[in-house]
PDB file of C-alpha atoms and ligand atoms in Angstrom:
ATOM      1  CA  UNK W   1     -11.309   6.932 -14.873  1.00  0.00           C
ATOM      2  CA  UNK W   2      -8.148   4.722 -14.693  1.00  0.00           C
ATOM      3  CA  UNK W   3      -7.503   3.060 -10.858  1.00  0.00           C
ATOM      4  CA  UNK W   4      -4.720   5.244  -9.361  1.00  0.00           C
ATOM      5  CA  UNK W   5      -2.318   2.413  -7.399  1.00  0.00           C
ATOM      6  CA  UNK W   6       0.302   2.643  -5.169  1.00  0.00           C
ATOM      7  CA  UNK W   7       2.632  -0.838  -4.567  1.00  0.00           C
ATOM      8  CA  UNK W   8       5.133  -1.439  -2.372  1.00  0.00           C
ATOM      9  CA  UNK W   9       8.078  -4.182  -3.934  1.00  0.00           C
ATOM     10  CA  UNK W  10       9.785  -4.542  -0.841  1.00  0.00           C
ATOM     11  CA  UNK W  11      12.222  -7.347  -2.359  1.00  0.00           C
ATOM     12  CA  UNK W  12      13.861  -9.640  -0.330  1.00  0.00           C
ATOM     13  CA  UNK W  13      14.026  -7.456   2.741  1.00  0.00           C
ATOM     14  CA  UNK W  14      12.453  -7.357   5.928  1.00  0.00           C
ATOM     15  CA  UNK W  15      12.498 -10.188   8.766  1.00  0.00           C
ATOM     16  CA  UNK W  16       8.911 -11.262   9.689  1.00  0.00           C
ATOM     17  CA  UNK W  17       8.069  -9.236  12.728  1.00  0.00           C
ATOM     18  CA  UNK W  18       9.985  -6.241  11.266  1.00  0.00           C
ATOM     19  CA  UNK W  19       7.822  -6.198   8.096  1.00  0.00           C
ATOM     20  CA  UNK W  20       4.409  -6.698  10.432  1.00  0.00           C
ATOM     21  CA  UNK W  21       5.921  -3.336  12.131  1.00  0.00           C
ATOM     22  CA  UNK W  22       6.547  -1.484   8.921  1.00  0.00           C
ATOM     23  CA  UNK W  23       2.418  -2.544   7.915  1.00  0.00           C
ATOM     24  CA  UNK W  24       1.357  -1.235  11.178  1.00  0.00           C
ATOM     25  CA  UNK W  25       3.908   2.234  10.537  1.00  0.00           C
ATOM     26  CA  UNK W  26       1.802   2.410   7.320  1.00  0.00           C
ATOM     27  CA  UNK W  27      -1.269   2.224   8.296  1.00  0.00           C
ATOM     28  CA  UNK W  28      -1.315   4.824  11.209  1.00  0.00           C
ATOM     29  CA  UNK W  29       0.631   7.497   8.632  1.00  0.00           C
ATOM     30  CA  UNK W  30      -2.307   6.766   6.622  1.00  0.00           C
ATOM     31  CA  UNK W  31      -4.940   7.555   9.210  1.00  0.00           C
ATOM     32  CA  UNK W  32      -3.491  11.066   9.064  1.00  0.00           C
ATOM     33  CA  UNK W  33      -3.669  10.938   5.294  1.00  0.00           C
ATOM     34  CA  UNK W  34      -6.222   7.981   4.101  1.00  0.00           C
ATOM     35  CA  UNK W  35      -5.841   8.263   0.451  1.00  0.00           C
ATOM     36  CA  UNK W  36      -9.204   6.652  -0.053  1.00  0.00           C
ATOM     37  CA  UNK W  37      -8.735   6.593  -3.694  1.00  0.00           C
ATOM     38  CA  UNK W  38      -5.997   5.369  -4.363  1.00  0.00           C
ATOM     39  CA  UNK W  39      -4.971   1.473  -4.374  1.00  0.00           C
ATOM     40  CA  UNK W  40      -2.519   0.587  -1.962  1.00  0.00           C
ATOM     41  CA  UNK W  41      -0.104  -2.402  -2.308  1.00  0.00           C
ATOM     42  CA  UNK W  42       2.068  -4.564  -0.570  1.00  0.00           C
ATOM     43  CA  UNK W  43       4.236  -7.078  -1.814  1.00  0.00           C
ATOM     44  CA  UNK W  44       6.416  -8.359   0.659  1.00  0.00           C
ATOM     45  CA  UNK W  45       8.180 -11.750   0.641  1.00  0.00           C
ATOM     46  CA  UNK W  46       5.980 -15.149   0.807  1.00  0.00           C
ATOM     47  CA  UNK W  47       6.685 -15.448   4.231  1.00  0.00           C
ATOM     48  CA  UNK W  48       4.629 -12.236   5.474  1.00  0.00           C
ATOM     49  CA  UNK W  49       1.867 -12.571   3.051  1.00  0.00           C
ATOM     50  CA  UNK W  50      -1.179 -14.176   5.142  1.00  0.00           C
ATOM     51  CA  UNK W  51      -0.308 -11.776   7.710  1.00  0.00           C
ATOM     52  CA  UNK W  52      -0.277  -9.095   6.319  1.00  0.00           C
ATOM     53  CA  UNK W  53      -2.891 -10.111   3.968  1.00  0.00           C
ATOM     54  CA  UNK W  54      -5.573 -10.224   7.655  1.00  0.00           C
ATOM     55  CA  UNK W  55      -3.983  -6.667   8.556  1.00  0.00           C
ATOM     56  CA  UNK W  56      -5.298  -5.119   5.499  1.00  0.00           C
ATOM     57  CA  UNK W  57      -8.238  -7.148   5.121  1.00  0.00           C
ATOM     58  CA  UNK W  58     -10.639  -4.622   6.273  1.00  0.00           C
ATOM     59  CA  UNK W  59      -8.678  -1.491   5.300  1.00  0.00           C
ATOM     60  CA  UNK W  60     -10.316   0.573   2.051  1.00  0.00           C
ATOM     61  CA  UNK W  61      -8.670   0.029  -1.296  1.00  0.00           C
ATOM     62  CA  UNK W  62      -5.589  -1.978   0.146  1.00  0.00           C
ATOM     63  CA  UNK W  63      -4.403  -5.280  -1.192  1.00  0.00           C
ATOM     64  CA  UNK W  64      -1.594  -7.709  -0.856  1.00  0.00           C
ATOM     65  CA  UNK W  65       1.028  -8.917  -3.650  1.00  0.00           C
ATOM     66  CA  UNK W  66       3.429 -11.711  -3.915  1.00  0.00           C
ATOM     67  CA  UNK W  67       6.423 -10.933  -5.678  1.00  0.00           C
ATOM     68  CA  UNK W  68       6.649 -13.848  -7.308  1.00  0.00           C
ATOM     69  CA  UNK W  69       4.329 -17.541  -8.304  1.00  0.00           C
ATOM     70  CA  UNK W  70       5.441 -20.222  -9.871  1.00  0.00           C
ATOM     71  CA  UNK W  71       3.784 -21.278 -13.561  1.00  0.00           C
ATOM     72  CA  UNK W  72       2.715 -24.652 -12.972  1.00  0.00           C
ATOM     73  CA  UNK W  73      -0.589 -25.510 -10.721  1.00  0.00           C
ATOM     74  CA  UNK W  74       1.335 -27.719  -7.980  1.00  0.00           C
ATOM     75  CA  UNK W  75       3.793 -30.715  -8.292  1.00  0.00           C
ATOM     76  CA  UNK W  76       7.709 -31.669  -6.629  1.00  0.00           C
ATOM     77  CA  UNK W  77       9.809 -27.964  -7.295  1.00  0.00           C
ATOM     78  CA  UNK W  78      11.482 -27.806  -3.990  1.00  0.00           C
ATOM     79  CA  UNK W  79      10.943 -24.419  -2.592  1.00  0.00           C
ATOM     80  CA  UNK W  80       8.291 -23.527  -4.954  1.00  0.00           C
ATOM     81  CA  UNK W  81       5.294 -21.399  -4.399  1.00  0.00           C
ATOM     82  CA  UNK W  82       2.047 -21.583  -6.434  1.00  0.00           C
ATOM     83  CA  UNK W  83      -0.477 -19.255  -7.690  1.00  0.00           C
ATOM     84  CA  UNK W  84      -3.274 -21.023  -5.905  1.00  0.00           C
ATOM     85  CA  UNK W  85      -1.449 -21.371  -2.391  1.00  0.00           C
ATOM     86  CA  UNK W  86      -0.496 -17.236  -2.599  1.00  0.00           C
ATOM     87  CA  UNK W  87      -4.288 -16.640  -3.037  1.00  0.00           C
ATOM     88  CA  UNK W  88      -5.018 -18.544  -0.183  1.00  0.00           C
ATOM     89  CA  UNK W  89      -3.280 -16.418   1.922  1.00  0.00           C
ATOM     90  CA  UNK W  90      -5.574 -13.460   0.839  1.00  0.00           C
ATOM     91  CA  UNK W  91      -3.763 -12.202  -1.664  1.00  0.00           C
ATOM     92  CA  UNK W  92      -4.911 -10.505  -4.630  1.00  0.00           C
ATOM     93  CA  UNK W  93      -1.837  -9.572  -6.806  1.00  0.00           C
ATOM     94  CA  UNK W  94       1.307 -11.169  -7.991  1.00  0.00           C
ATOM     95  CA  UNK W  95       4.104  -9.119  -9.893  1.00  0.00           C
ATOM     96  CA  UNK W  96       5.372 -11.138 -13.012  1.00  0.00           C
ATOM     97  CA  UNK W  97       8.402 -10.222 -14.939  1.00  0.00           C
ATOM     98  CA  UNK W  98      10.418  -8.149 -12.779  1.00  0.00           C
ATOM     99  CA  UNK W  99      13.421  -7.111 -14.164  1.00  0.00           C
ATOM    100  CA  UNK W 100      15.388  -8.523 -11.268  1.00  0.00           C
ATOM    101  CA  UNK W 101      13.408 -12.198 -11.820  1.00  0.00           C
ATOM    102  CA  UNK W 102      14.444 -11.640 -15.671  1.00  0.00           C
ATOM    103  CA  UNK W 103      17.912 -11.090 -15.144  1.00  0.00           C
ATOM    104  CA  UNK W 104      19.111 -13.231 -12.095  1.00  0.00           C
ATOM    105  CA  UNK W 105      16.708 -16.244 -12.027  1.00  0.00           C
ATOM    106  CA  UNK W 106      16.308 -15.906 -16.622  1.00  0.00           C
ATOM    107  CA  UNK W 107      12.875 -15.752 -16.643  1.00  0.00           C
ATOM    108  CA  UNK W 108      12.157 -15.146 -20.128  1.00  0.00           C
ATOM    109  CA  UNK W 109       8.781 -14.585 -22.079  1.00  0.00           C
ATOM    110  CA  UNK W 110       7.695 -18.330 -22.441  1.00  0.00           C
ATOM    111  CA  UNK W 111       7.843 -18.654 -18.672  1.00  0.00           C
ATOM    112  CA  UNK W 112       6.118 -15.656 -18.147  1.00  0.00           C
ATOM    113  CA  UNK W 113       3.199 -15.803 -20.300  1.00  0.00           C
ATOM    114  CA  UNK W 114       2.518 -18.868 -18.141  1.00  0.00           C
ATOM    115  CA  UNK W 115       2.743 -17.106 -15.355  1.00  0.00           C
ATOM    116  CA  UNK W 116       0.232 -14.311 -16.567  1.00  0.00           C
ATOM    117  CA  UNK W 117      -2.182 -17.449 -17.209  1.00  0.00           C
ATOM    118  CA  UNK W 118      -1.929 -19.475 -14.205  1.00  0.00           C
ATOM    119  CA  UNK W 119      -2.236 -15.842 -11.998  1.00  0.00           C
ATOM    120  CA  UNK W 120      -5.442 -14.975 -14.006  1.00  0.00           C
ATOM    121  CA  UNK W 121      -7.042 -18.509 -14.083  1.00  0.00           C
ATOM    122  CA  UNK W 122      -6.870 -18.231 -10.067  1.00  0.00           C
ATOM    123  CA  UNK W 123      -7.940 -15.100  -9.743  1.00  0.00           C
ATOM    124  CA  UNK W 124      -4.677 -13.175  -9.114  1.00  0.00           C
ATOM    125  CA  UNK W 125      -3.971  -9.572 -10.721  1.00  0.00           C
ATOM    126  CA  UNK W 126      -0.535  -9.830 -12.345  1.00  0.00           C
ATOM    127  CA  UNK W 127       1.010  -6.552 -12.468  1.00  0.00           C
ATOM    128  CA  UNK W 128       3.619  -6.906 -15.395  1.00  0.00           C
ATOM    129  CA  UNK W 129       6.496  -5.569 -15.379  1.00  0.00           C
ATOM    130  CA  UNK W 130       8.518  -4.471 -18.547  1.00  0.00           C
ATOM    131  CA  UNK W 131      11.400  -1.821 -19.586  1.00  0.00           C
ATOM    132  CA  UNK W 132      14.545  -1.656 -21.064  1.00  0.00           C
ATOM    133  CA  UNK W 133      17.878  -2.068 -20.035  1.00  0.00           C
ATOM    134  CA  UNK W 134      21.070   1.113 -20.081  1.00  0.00           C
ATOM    135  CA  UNK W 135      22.217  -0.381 -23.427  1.00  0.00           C
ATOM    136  CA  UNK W 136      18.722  -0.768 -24.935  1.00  0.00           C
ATOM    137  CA  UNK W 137      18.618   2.797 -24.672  1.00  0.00           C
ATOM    138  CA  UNK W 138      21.712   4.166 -25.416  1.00  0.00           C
ATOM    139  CA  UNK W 139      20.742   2.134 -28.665  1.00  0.00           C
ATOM    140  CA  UNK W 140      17.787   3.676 -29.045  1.00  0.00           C
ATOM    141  CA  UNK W 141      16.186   0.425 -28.821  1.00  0.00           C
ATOM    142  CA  UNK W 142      13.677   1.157 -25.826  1.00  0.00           C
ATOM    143  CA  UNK W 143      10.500   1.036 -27.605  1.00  0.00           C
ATOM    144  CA  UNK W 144      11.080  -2.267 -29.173  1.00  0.00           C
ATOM    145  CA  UNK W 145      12.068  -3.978 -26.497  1.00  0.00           C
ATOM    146  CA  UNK W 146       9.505  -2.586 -24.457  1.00  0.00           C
ATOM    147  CA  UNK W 147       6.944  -3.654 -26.607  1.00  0.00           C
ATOM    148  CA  UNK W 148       8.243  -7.079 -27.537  1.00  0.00           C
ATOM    149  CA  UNK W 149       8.304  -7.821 -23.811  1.00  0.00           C
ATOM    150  CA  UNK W 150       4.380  -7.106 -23.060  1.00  0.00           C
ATOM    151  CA  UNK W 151       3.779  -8.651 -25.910  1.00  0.00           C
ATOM    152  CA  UNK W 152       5.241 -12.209 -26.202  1.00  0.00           C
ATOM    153  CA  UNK W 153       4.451 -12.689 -22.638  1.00  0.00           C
ATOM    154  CA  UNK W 154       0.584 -10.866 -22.971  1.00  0.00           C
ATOM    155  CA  UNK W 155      -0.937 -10.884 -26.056  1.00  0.00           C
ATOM    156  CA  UNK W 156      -1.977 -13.980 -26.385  1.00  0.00           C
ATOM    157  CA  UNK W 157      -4.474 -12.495 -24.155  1.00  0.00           C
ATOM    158  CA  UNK W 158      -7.924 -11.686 -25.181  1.00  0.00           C
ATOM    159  CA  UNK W 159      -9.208  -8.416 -24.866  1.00  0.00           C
ATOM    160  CA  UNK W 160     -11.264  -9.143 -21.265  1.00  0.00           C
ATOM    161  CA  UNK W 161      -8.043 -11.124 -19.579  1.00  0.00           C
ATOM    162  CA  UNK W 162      -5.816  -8.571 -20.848  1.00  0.00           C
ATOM    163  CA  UNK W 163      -8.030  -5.465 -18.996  1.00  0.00           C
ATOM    164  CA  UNK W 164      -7.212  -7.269 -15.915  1.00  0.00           C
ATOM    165  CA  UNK W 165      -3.724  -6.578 -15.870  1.00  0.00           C
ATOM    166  CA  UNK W 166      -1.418  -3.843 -13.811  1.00  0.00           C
ATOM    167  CA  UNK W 167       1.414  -2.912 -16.445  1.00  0.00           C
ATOM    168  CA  UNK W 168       4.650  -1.872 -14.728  1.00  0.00           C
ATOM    169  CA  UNK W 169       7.239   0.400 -16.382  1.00  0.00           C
ATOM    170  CA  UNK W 170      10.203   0.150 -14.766  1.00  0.00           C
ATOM    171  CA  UNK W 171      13.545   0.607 -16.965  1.00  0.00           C
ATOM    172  CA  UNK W 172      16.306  -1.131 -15.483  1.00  0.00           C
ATOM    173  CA  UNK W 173      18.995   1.792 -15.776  1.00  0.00           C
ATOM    174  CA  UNK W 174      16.440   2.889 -12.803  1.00  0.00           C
ATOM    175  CA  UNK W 175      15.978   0.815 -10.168  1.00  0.00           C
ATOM    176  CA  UNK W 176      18.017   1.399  -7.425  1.00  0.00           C
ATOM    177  CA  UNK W 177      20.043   3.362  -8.991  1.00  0.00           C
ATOM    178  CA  UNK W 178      18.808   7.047  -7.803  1.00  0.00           C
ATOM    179  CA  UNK W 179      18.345   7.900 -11.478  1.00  0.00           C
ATOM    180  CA  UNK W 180      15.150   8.256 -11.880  1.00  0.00           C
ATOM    181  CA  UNK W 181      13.306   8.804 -15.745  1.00  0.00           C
ATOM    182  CA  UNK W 182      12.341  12.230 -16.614  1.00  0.00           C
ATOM    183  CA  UNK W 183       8.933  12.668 -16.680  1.00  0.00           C
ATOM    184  CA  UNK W 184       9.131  12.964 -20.370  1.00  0.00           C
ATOM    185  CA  UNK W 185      10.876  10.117 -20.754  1.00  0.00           C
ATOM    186  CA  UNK W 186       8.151   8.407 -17.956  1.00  0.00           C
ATOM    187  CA  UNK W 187       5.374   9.967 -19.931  1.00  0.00           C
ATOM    188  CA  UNK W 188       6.632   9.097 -23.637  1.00  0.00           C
ATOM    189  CA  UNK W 189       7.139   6.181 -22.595  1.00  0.00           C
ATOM    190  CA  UNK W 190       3.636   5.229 -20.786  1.00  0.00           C
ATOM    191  CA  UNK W 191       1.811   7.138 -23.798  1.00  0.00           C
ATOM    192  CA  UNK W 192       3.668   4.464 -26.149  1.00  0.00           C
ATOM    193  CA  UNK W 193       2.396   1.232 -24.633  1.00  0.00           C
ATOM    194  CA  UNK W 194      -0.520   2.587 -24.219  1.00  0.00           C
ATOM    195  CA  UNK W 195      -0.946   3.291 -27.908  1.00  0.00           C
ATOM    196  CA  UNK W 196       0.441  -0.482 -28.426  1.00  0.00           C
ATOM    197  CA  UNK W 197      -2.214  -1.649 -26.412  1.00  0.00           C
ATOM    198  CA  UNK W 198      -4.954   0.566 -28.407  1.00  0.00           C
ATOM    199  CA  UNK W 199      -3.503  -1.012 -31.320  1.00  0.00           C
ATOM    200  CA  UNK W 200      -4.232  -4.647 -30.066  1.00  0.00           C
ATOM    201  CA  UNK W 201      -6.881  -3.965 -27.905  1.00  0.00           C
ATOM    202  CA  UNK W 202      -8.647  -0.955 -28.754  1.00  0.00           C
ATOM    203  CA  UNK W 203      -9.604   2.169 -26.546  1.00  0.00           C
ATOM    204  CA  UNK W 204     -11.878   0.709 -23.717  1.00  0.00           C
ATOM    205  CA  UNK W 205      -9.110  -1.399 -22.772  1.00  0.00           C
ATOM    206  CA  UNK W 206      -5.882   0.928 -23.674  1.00  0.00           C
ATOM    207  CA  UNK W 207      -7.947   3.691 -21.596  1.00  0.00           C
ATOM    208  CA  UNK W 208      -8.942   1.890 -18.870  1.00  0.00           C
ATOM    209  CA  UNK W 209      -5.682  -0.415 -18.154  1.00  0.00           C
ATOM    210  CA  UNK W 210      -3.371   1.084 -15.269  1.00  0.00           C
ATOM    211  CA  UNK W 211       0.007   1.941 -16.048  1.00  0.00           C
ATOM    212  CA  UNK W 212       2.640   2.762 -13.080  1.00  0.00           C
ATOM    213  CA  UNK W 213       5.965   3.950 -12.919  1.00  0.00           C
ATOM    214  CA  UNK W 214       9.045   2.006 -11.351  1.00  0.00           C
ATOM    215  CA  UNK W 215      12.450   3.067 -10.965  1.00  0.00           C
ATOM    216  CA  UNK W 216      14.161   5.259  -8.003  1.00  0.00           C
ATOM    217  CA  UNK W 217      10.351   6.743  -7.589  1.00  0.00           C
ATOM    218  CA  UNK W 218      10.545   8.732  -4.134  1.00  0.00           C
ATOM    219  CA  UNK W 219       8.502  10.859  -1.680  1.00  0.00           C
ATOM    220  CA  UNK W 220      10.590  13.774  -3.775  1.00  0.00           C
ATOM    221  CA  UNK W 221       9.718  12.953  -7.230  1.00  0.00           C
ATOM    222  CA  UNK W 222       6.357  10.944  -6.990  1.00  0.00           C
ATOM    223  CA  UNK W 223       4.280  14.216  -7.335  1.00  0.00           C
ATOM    224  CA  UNK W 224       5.950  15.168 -10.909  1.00  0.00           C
ATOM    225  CA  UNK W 225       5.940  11.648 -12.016  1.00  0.00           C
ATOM    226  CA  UNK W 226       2.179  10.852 -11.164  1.00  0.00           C
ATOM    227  CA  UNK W 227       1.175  14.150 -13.149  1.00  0.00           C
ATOM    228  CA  UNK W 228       1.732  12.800 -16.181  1.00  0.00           C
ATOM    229  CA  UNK W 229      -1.081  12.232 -17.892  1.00  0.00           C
ATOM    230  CA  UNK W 230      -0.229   8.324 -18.569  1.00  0.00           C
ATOM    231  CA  UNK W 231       1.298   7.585 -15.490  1.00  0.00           C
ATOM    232  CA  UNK W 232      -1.304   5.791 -12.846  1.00  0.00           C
ATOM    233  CA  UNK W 233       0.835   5.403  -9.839  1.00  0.00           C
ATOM    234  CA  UNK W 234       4.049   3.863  -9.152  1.00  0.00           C
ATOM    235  CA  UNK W 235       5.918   0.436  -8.454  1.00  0.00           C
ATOM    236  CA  UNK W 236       8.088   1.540  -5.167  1.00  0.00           C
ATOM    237  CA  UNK W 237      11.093   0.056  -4.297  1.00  0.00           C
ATOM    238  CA  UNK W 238      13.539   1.466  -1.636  1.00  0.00           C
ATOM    239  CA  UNK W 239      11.032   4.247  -0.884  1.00  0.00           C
ATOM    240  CA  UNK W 240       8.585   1.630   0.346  1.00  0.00           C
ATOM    241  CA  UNK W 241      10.506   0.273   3.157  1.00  0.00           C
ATOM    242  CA  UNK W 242       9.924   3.727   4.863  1.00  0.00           C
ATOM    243  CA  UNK W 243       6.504   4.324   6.062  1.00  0.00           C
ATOM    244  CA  UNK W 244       6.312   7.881   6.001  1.00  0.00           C
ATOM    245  CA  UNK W 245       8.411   8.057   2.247  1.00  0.00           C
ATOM    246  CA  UNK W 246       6.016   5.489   1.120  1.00  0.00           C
ATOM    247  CA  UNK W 247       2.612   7.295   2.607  1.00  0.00           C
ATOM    248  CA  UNK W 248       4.128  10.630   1.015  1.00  0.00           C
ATOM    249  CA  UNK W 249       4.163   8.687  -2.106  1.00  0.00           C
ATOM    250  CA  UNK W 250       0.487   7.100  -1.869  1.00  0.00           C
ATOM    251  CA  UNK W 251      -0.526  11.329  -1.609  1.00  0.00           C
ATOM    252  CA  UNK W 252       1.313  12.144  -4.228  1.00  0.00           C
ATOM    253  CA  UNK W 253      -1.301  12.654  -6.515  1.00  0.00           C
ATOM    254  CA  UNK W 254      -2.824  15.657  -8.438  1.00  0.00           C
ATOM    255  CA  UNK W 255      -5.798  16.814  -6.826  1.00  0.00           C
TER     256      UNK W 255
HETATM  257  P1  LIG G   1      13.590   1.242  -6.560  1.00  0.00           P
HETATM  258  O1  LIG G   1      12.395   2.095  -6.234  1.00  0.00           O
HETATM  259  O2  LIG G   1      14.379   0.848  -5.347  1.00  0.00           O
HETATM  260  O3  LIG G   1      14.419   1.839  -7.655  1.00  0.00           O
HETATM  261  O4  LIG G   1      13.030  -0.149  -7.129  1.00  0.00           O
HETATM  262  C1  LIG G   1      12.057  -0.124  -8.120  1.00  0.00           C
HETATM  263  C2  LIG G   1      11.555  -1.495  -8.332  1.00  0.00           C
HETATM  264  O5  LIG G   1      12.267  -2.362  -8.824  1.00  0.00           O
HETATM  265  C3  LIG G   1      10.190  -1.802  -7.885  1.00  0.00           C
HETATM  266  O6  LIG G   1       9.773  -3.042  -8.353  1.00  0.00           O
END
């Protein structure tokens, strides 16, 4: 059975003692509803990482992402943060390739196929994140680029490094936005990769690998979204700087 998961991309919001409070809103909407299945994540900026990282510490099936790492091992880049000082802070995950990193700081595959590397040689989980833009689309080109995106920046994996990833569908025409993907087009589209990823890696891997959703997913929608048979959870944006919205979320599984 695939992990079910849960994360929280808050972005670049949140002072330091207001994101502590929005962990501690979390966790006592989830005594009412522990979810003890599914994975829980929270990325928040570098600066709340270690602390929230000892919040959750003890806490069942919970981890801590950074949003971002930098692909070399240490050196002088002013302002910098590497893979090995965000695990020492007790986190587990790092996302790589968000759309937003892609577009406004042109991160392109090169760079992020280092990434994947220098997260897995520390022990970090990337979760990846791919999808296509409005245009893509409208052009019908949405497979290809989907595909040629997971795979110039992961398949230079092998088949054991490549199981340890979190893929992250999130098409761009969606986040933020309030237009949300059908749950055809969410499920088509999850099937898809996964298929690609039989291809490559066969079925232990393709079936085992979790896939979420990103992309205006809300306490509203989560439920339909997460039914689909390919979908494994969901990449939250604006929804996860609510703690109840976000908790509905974590429960929005089928039974
Ligand atoms: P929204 O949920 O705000 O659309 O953001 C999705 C996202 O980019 C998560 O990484």
């Amino acid at each position: 059975m695939r992990k079910k998961i849960v994360a929280g991309n808050w972005k670049m919001n949140k002072t330091f003692e207001a994101g502590l409070q929005l962990v501690d809103e979390i966790i006592k909407e989830l005594d009412a509803q522990p979810a003890s299945e599914v994975l829980k994540i929270i990325a928040p900026p570098y600066i709340h990482l270690a602390a929230i990282a000892e919040k959750v510490i003890l806490l069942n099936e919970f981890g801590v992402a950074s949003q971002n790492c930098h692909h070399l091992a240490n050196g002088a880049y002013t302002g910098e943060v590497s893979t090995e000082m965000i695990v020492s802070t007790g986190a587990k995950y790092v996302i790589v390739g968000h759309s937003e990193r892609r577009l406004y700081f042109a991160e392109n595959s090169e760079l992020l196929s280092q990434k994947v590397d220098i997260a897995l040689k520390n022990n970090l989980t990337p979760i990846f994140c791919i999808g296509e833009n409005l245009a893509e689309r409208n052009a019908d080109k949405h497979l290809e680029t989907v595909l040629k995106q997971l795979s110039d920046a992961t398949f230079h994996l092998s088949a054991s490094d490549f199981g340890r990833l979190i893929i992250a569908y999130e098409p761009v025409w969606a986040i933020g936005t309030g237009v949300t993907a059908t749950t055809e087009q969410a499920q088509s589209m999850h099937k898809y990769i996964r298929s690609e990823i039989n291809k490559k890696y066969g079925a232990e891997v393709s079936s085992s690998i979790s896939i979420l959703y990103g992309g205006s997913c809300n306490a509203q929608n989560a439920k339909e979204l997460f039914a689909c048979e390919d979908v494994d959870g969901g990449l939250i944006g604006g929804a996860a700087l609510k703690a109840p919205d976000f908790v509905t979320i974590i429960n929005s599984f089928p039974a």
